[in-house]
Short mmCIF file of C-alpha atoms in Angstrom, two decimals:
data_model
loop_
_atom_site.label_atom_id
_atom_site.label_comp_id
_atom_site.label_asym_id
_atom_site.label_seq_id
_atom_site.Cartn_x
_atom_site.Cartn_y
_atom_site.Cartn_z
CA UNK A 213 -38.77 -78.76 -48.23
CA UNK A 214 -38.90 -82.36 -47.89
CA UNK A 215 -37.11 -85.16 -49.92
CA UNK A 216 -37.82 -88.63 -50.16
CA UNK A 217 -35.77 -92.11 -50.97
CA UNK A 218 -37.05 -95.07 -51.20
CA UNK A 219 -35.28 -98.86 -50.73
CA UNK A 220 -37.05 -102.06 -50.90
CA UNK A 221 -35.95 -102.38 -46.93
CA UNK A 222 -36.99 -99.08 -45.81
CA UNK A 223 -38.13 -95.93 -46.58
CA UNK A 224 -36.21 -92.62 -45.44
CA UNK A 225 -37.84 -88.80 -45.53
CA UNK A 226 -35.20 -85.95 -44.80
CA UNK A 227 -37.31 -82.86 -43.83
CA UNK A 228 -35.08 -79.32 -44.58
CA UNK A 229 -36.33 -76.00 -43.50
CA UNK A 230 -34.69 -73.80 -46.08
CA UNK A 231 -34.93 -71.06 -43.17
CA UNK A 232 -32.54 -72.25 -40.66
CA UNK A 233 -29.23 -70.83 -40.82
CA UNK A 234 -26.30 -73.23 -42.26
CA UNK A 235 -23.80 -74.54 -40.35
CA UNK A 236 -20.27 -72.55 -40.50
CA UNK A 237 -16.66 -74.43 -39.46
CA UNK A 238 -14.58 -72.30 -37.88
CA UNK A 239 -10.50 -72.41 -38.15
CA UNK A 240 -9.95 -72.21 -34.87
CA UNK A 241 -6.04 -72.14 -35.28
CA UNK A 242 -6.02 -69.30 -36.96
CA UNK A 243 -8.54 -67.63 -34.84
CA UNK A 244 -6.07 -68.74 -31.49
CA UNK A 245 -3.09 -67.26 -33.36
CA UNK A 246 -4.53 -64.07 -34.34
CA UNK A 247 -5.32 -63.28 -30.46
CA UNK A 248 -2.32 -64.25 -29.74
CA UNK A 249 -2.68 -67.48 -28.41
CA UNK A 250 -0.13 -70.44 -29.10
CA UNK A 251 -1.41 -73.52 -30.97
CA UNK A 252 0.22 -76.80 -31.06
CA UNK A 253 0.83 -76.02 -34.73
CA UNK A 254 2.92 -72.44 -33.63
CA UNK A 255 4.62 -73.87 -30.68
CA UNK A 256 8.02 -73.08 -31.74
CA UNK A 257 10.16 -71.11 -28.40
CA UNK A 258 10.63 -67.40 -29.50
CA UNK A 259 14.38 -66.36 -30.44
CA UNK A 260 16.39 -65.35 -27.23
CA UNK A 261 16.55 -61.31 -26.15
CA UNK A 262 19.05 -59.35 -27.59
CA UNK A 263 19.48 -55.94 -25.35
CA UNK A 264 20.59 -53.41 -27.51
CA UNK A 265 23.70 -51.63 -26.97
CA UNK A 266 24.89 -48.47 -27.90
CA UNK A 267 25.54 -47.35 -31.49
CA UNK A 268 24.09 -50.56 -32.88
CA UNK A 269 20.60 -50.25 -31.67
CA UNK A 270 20.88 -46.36 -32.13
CA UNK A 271 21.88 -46.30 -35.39
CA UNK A 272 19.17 -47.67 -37.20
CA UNK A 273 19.48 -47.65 -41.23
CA UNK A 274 21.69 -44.41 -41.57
CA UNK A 275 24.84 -44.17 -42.51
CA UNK A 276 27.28 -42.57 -40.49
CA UNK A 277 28.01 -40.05 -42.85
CA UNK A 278 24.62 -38.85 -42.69
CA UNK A 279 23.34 -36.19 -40.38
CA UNK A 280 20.70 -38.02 -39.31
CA UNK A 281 23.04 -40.91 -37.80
CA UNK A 282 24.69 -38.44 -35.41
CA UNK A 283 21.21 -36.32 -34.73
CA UNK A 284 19.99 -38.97 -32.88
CA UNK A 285 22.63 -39.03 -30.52
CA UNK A 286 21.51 -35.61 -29.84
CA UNK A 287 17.96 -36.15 -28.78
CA UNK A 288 18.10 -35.57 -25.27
CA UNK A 289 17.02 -33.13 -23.13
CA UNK A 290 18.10 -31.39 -19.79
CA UNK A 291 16.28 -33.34 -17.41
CA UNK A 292 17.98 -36.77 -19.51
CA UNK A 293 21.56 -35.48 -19.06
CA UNK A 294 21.11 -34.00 -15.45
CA UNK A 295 19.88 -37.58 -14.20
CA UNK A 296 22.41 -39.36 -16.47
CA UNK A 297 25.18 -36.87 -14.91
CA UNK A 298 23.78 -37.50 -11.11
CA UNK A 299 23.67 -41.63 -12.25
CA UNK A 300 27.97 -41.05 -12.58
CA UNK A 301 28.64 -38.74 -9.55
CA UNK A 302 26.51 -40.67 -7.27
CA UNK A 303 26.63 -44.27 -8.79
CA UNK A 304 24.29 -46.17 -6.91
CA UNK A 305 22.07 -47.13 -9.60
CA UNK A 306 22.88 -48.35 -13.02
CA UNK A 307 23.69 -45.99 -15.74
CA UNK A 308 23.70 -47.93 -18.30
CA UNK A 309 20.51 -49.40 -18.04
CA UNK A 310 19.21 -45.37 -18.35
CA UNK A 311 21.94 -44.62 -21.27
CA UNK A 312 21.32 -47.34 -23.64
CA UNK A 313 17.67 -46.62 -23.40
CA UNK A 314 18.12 -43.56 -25.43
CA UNK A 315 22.21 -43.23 -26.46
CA UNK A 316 23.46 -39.30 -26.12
CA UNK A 317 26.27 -37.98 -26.96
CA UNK A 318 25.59 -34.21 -25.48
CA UNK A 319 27.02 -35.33 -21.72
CA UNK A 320 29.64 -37.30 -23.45
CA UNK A 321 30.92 -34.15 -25.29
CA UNK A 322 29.79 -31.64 -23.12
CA UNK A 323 30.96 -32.71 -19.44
CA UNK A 324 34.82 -32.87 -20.41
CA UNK A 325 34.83 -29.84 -22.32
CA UNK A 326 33.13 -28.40 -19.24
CA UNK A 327 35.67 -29.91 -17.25
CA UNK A 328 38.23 -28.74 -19.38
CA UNK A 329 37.32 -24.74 -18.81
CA UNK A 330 36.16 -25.62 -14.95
CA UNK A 331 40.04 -26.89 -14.02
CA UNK A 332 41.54 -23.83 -16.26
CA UNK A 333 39.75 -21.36 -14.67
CA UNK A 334 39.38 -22.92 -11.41
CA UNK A 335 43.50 -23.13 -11.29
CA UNK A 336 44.20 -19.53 -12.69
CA UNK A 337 42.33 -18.16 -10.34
CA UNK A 338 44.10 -19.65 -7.39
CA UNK A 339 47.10 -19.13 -9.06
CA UNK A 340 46.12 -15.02 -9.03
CA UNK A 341 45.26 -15.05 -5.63
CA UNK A 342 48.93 -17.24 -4.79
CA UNK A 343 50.72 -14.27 -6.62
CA UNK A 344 48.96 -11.42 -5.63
CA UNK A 345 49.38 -12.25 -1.75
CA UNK A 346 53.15 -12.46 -2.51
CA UNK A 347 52.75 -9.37 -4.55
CA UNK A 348 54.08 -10.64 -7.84
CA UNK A 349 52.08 -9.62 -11.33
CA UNK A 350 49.68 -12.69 -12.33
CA UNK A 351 50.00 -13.66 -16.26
CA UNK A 352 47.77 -16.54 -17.42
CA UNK A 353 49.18 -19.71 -18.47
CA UNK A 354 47.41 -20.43 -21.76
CA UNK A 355 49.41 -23.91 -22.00
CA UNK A 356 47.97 -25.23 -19.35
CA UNK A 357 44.92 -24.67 -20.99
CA UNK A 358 46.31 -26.83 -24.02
CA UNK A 359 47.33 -29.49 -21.77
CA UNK A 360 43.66 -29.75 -20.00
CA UNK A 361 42.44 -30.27 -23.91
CA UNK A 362 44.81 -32.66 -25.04
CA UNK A 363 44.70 -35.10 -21.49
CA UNK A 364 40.94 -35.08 -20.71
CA UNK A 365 39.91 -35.64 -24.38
CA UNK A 366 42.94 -38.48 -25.07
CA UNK A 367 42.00 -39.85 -21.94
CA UNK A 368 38.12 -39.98 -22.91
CA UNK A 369 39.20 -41.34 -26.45
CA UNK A 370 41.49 -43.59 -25.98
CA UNK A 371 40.49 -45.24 -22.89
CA UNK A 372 36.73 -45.61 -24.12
CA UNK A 373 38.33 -47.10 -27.36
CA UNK A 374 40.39 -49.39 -25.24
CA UNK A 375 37.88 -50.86 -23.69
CA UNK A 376 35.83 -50.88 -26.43
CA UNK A 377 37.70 -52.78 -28.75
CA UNK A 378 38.56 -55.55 -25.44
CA UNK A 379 35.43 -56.28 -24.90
CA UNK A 380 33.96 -56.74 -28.24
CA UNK A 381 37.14 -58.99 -28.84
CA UNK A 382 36.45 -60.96 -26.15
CA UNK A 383 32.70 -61.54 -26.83
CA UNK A 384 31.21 -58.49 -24.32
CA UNK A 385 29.18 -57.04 -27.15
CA UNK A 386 29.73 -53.27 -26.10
CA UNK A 387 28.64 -50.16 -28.31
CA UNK A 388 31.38 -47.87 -29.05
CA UNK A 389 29.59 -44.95 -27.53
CA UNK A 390 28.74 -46.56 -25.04
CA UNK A 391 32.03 -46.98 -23.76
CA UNK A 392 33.03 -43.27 -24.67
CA UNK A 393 30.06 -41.64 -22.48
CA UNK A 394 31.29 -44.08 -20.20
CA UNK A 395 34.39 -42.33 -19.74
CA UNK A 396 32.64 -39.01 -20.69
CA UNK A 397 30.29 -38.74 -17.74
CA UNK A 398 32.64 -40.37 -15.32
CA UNK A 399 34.35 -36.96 -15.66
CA UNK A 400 31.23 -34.92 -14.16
CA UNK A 401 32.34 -35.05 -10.45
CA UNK A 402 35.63 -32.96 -11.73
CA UNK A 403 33.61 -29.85 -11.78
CA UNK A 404 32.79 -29.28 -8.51
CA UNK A 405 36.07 -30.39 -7.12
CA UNK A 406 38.19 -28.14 -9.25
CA UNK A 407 35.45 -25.06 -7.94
CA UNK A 408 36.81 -26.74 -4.54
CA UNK A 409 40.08 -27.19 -4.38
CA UNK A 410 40.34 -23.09 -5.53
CA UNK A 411 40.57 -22.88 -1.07
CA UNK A 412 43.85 -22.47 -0.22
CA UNK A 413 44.31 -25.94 2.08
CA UNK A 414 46.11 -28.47 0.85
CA UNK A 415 44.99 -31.56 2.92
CA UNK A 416 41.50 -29.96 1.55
CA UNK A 417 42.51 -30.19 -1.43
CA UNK A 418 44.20 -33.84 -1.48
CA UNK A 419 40.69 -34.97 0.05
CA UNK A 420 38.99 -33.62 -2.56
CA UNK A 421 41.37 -35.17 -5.07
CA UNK A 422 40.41 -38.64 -3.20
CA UNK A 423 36.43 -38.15 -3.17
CA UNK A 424 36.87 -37.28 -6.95
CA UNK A 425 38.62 -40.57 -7.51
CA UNK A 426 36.89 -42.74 -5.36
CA UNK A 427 33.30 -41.19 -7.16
CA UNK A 428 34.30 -41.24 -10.70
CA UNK A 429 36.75 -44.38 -10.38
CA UNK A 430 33.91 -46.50 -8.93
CA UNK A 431 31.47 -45.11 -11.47
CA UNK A 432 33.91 -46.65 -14.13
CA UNK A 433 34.42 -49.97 -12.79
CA UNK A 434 30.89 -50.82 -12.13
CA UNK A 435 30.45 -49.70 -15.79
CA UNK A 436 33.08 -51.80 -17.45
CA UNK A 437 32.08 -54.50 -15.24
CA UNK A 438 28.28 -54.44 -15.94
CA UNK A 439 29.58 -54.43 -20.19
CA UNK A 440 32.46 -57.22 -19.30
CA UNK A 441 29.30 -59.31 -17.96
CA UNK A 442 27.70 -59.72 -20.63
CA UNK A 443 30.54 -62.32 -22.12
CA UNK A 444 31.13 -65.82 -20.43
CA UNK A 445 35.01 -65.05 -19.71
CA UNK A 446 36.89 -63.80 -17.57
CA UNK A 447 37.97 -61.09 -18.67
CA UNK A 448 37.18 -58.22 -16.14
CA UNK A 449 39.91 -60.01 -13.60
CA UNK A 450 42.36 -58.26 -16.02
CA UNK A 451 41.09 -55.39 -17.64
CA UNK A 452 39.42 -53.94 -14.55
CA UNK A 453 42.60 -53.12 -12.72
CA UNK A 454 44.30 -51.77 -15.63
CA UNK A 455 41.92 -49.88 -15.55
CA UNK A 456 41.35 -48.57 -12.18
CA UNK A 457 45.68 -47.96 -12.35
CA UNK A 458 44.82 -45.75 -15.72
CA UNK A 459 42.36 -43.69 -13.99
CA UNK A 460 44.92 -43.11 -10.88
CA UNK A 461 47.36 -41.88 -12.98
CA UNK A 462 44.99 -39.64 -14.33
CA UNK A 463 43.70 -38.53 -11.04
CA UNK A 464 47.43 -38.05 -10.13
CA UNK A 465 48.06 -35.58 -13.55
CA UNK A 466 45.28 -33.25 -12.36
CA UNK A 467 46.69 -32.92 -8.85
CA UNK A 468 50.00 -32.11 -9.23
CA UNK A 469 48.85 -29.97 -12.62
CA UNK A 470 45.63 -28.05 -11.40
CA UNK A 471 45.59 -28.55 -7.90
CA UNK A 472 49.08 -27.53 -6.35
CA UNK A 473 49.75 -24.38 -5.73
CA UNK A 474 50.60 -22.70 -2.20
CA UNK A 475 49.92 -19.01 -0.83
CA UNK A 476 52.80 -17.50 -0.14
CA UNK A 477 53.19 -14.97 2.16
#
C-alpha cells in the first residue's frame, strides 16, 4: 500500500507493505525482574537473615494446645537422634546448627529418662554384688529411684528454663526447646558411665565421673555460648560459669548417690 502527501515545497510517498510484521516494545523491567534480575527500579537491599530458632520457627500456625504443635517435635527418626546424641557426647561439631534444622523433642525426653533407669539399675546392681560378697540379703532401694526422677528431670527443666529466660532477656533470641534438648542431650554420656562405674574400683569410677563431666559439661558451654552469641552483650562472662558450677554440683549428686559403694569382704 502506498500513501501520498503533497506540499507546495515537496512531495512525500510513504510505501507500507501490509505483510511485514509490526513492531512490538518490550518492558524490559518487568521481563529483568521476572528472571530474577535486579533493575534500577527494584534495587532496594533485601531484609537481613533471621536464623530460626527453636520453637518459633517450629511452630508454625498451631497452637500449642493442638496436637499438631507438639507432633512436629516428634518427626525424627533414628539415624536424626543417634547423630544428634553422638553431636553431645563427642562435641566437636555444632549441635545446634543440626538441631534447629529440624527441632525434636524425642532425645530431649528420651535420653534422661534413659538415664534415669541406666543409673537405677546400674547402682542396684552393684549394690547386690557389694552385699552378696559380704553375705548380707540385697533389698532394692525404690527411693533412689524417686530421687534419679525428681534430680535429672528438675535439673533438665529448670536449668534449660534458666537459661532460657536469660538469654531472651538479654537479647540472645533462644527457643525454649532449644535450650531444654540442650540440657536433654547433654545427659547422653551418663549412660555408658553409669554401665561403667558398675566395676568395683573406685579411682575407676571417679575417672569416669570426670570424663562424664568434662564430655557433657563442655557440650553445655559451647551450647549456651553459641545461643549467648547471638546478642551484642556480654552476657556469657556471667552466666557461663554459673553454669558450669550448676552442672558440677550435679555431677557431684550422682557420685556420691549412684556411684559409691565399696565391696566388702
Amino acid at each position: 500500500m502506498s500513501r501520498e502527501q503533497s506540499n507546495p515545497n515537496y512531495n512525500i510517498v510513504v510505501d507500507v507493505d501490509d505483510d511485514e510484521p509490526t513492531l512490538e516494545f518490550q518492558d524490559f523491567a518487568t521481563t529483568n525482574a521476572q528472571q530474577g534480575r535486579m533493575t534500577p527500579g527494584n534495587a532496594s537491599a533485601p531484609p537481613p537473615y533471621q536464623p530460626p530458632s527453636g520453637a518459633d520457627a517450629a511452630g508454625g500456625s498451631h497452637s500449642m494446645w493442638q496436637a499438631e504443635y507438639w507432633a512436629q517435635y516428634f518427626n525424627v527418626d533414628s539415624r536424626d537422634v543417634v547423630q544428634r546424641t553422638y553431636l553431645a557426647v563427642v562435641p566437636k561439631d555444632s549441635f545446634l546448627d543440626v538441631y534447629n534444622a529440624n527441632p525434636d523433642l524425642w532425645g530431649t525426653f528420651w535420653i534422661p529418662t534413659s538415664v534415669i533407669f541406666a543409673m537405677f539399675v546400674t547402682a542396684s546392681l552393684s549394690q547386690g554384688i557389694t552385699e552378696a560378697l559380704a553375705g548380707h540379703p540385697h533389698e532394692y532401694d525404690f527411693t533412689m529411684l524417686t530421687f534419679a526422677v525428681f534430680t535429672i528431670y528438675m535439673y533438665v527443666l529448670v536449668v534449660g528454663a534458666v537459661v532460657y529466660g536469660a538469654t531472651k532477656y538479654f537479647g540472645s533470641h533462644p527457643g525454649l526447646m532449644e535450650c531444654f534438648s540442650v540440657y536433654g542431650y547433654a545427659m547422653a554420656v551418663w549412660i555408658p558411665v553409669s554401665v561403667l562405674c558398675v566395676l568395683p574400683f573406685n579411682w575407676f569410677r571417679w575417672a569416669m565421673v570426670a570424663v562424664g563431666f568434662a564430655s557433657s559439661g563442655f557440650f553445655i558451654m559451647r551450647s549456651v555460648n553459641q545461643i549467648v552469641s547471638r546478642s551484642n552483650g556480654s552476657l556469657h562472662k556471667a552466666i557461663i560459669p554459673l553454669l558450669l558450677v550448676a552442672h558440677a554440683l550435679l555431677v557431684v549428686v550422682f557420685k556420691f548417690k549412684f556411684f559409691s559403694y565399696s565391696v566388702s569382704t
